[in-house]
Coordinates of C-alpha atoms in Angstrom, one line a residue:
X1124 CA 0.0 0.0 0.0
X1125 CA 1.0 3.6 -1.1
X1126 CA 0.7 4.7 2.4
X1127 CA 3.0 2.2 3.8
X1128 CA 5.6 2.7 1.4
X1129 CA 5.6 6.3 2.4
X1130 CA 6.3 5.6 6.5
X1131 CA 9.1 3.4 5.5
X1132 CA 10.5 6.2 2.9
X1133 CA 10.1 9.3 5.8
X1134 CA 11.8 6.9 7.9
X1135 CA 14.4 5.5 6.0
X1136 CA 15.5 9.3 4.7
X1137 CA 16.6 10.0 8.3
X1138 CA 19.0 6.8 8.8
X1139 CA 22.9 6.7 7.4
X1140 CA 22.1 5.8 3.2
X1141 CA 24.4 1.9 4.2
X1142 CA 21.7 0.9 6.6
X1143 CA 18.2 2.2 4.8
X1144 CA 17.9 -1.1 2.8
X1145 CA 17.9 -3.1 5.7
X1146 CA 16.0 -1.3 7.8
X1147 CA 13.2 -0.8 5.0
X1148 CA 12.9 -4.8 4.8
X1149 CA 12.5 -4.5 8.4
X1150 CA 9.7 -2.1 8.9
X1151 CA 7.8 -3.7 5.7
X1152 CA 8.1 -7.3 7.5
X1153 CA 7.2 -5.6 10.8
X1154 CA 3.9 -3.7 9.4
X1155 CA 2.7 -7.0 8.0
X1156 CA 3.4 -8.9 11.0
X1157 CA 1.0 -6.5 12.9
X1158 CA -1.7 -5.9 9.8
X1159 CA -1.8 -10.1 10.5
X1160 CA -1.9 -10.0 14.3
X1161 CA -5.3 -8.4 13.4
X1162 CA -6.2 -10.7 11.0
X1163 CA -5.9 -9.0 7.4
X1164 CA -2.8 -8.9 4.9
X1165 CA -1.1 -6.0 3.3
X1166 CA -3.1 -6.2 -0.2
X1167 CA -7.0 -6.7 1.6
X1168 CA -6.0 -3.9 4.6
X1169 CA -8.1 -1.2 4.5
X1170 CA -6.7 2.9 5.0
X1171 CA -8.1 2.9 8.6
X1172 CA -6.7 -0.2 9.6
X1173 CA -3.2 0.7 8.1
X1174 CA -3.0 3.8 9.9
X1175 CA -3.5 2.2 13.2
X1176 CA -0.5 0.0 12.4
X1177 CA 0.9 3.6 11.4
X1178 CA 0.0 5.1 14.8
X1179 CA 1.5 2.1 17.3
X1180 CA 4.9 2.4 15.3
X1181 CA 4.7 6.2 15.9
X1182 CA 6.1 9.2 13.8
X1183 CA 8.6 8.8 11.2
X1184 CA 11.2 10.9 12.9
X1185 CA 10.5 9.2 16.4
X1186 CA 11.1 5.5 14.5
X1187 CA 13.9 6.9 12.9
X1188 CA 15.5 7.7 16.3
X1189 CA 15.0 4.8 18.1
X1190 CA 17.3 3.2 15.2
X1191 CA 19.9 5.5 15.4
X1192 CA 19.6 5.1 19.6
X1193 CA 20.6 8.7 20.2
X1194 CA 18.2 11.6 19.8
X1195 CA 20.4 14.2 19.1
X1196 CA 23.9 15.1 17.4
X1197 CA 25.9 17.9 16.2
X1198 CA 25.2 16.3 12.8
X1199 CA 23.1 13.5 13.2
X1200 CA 22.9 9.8 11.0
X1201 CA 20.9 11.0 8.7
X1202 CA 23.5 13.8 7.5
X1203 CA 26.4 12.4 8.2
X1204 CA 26.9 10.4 4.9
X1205 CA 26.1 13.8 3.2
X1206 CA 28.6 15.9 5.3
X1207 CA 30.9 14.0 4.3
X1208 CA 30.3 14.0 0.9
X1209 CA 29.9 17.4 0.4
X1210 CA 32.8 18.1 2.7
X1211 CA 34.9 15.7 0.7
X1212 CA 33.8 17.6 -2.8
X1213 CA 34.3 21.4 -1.1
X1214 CA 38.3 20.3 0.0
X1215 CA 38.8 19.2 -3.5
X1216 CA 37.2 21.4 -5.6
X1217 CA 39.9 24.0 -3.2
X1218 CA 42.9 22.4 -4.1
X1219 CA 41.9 21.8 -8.1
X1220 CA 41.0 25.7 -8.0
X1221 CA 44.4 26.6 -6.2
X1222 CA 46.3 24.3 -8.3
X1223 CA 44.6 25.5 -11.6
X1224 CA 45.1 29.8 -10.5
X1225 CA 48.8 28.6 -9.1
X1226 CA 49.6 26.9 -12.2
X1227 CA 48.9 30.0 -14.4
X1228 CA 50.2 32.4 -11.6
X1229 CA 53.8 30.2 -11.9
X1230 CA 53.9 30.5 -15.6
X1231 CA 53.2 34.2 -15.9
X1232 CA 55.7 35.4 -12.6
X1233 CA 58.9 35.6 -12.0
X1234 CA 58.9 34.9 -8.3
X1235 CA 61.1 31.6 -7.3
X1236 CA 59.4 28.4 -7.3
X1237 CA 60.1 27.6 -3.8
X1238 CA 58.0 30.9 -3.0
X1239 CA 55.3 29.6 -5.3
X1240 CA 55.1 26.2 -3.9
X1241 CA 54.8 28.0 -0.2
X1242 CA 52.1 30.2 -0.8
X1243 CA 50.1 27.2 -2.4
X1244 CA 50.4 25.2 0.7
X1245 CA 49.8 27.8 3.1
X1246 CA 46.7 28.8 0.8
X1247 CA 45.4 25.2 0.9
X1248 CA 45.9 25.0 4.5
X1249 CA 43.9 28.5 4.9
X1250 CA 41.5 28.0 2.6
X1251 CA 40.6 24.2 3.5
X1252 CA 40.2 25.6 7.0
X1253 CA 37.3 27.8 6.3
X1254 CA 35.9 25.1 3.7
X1255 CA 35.9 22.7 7.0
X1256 CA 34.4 25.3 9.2
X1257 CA 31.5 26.2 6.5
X1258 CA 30.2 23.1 5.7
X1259 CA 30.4 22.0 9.2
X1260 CA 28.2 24.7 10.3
X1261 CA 25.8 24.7 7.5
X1262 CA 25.2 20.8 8.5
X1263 CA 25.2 21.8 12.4
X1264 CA 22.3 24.6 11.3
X1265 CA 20.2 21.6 9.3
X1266 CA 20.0 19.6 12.0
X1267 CA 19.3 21.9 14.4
X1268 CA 16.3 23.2 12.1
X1269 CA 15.4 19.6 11.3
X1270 CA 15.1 19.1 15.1
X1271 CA 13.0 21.8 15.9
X1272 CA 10.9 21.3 12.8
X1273 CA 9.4 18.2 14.6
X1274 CA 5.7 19.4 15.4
X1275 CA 4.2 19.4 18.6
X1276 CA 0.4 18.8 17.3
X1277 CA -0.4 14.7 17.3
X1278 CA 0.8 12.9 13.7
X1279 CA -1.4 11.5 11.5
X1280 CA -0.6 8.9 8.8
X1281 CA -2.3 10.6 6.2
X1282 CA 0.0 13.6 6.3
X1283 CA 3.1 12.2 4.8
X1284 CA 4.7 13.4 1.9
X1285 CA 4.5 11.5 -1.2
X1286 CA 7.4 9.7 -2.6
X1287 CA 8.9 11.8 -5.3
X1288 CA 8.5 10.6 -9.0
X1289 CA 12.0 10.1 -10.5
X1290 CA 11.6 13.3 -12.8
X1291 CA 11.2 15.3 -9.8
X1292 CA 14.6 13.7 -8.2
X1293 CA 18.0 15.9 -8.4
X1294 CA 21.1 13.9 -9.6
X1295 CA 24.1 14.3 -7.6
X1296 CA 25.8 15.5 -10.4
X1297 CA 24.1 19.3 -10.2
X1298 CA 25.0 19.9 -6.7
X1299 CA 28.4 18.7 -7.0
X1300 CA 28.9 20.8 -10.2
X1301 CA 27.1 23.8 -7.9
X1302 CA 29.6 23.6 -5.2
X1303 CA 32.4 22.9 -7.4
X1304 CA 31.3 26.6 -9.3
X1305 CA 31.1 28.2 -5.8
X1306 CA 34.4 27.2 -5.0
X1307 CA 36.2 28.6 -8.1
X1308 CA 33.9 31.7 -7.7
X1309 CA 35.9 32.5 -3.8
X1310 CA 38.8 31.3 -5.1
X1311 CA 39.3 33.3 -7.7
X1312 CA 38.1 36.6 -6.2
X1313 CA 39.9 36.1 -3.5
X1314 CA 43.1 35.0 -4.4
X1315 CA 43.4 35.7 -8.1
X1316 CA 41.4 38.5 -9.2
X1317 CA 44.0 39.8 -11.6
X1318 CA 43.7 36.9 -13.7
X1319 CA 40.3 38.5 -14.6
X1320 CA 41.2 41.1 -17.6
X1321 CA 42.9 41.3 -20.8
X1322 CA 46.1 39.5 -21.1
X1323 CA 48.4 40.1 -23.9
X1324 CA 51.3 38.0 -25.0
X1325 CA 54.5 38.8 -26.8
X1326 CA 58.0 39.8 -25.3
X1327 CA 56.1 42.3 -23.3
X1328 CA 53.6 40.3 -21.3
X1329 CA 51.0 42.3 -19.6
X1330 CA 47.9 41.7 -17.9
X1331 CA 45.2 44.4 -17.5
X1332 CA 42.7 44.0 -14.5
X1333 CA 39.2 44.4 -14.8
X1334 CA 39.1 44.6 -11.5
X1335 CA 40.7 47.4 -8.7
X1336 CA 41.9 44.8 -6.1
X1337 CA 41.2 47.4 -3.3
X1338 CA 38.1 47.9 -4.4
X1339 CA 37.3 43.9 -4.8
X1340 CA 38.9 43.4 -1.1
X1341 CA 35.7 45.8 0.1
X1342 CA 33.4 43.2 -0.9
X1343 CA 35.2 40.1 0.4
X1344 CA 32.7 39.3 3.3
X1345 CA 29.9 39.9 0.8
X1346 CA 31.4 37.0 -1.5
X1347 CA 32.3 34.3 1.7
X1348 CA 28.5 35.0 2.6
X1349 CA 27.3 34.3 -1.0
X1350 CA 29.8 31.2 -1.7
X1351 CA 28.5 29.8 2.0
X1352 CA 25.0 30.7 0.8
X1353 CA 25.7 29.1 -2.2
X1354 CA 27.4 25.8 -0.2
X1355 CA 24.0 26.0 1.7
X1356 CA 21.8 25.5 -1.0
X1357 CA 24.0 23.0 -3.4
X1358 CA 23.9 20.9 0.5
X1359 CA 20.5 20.6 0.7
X1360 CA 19.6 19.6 -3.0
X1361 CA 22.2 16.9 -2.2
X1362 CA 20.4 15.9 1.2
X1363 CA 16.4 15.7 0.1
X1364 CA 17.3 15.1 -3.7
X1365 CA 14.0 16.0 -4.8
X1366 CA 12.6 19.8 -6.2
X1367 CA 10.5 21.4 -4.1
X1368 CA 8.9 25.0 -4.7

């Protein structure tokens, strides 16, 4: 029944992604264990009786935490697999983007390569610093919304969302591209911002800005808060994977 296959997806969402088809079998066995205890099967169970069933096992995110066996986290089970993910794809997409702008930065300067290599690494240090911070805190601010989001009025069956149809589904390719944009985006406006101009090349090579760096280095907190907006946003397409309005 539609209805059951919606607990078991509400519930499911909320649990690490390795453990979701294991405990889906579970919950499907257990709801037709106790549709039989009262004497009717899956296929001739009527809405009514389902929802009791629905009821005794109790709200989605109240099942879900009796199978993680803590209530709450910094950044629960049911993001952690996420966190990691887009914390893995944030750290890269900082070193390709500092290895791309410090590969064009060695060929165009004269500075020694030793100076070159230093800046990179204190850069990737820097820079993967805040990336860890950011994402960290965007997932600590999920959770903490997704806790507090739990209602306080009693739960009824009949209120849970419909599985989304695969057309509505986000691939994981979007996001990742998303972040991967942001990324670049702070990297290059805050580190490399003359690379953005016209470059000419011939035995007098020259590069002219678009940009005024001291005018650029005004608006540096405006474009952190944008590329952790951005983070924000590609985080929680990865997380629900749906569309929504």
């Amino acid at each position: 029944m539609d209805l059951i296959n919606r607990y078991i997806y509400a519930v499911t969402q909320k649990l690490p992604e390795s453990q979701r088809a294991d405990i889906e079998k579970e919950l499907q066995g257990l709801v037709e264990d106790m549709l039989e205890d009262r004497g009717v099967g899956v296929e001739t169970a009527n809405m009514e009786e389902v929802e009791q069933v629905l009821l005794e096992l109790g709200p989605p995110w109240e099942m879900a935490a009796r199978y993680r066996g803590r209530e709450r986290y910094l950044i629960g089970p049911g993001l952690i697999n996420s966190y990691w993910s887009v914390l893995r794809i944030v750290l890269y997409s900082i070193a390709i983007a500092l290895g791309i702008v410090y590969i064009i930065d060695f060929f165009t300067s004269t500075e020694p390569t030793a100076e070159k290599l230093l800046e990179l690494l204190v850069s990737l240090l820097s820079v993967g610093i805040h990336g860890f911070a950011w994402v960290t805190v965007i997932f600590a601010f999920i959770e903490y919304r997704g806790a507090r989001q739990v209602p306080n009025d009693p739960w009824k069956p009949s209120e849970l969302p419909a599985i989304p149809e695969p057309a509505a589904r986000i691939k994981p390719i979007e996001p990742v591209l998303g972040i991967l944009f942001s990324v670049l985006f702070f990297v290059l406006f805050t580190f490399s911002i003359n690379l953005i101009g016209v470059h000419r090349f011939d035995e007098n090579s020259i590069a002219i800005p678009v940009f005024e760096q001291a005018a650029i280095a005004k608006y540096l907190p405006l474009i952190w808060l944008l590329t952790a907006f951005s983070i924000f946003n590609e985080a929680r397409k990865l997380i629900t994977r749906k569309w929504t309005p």
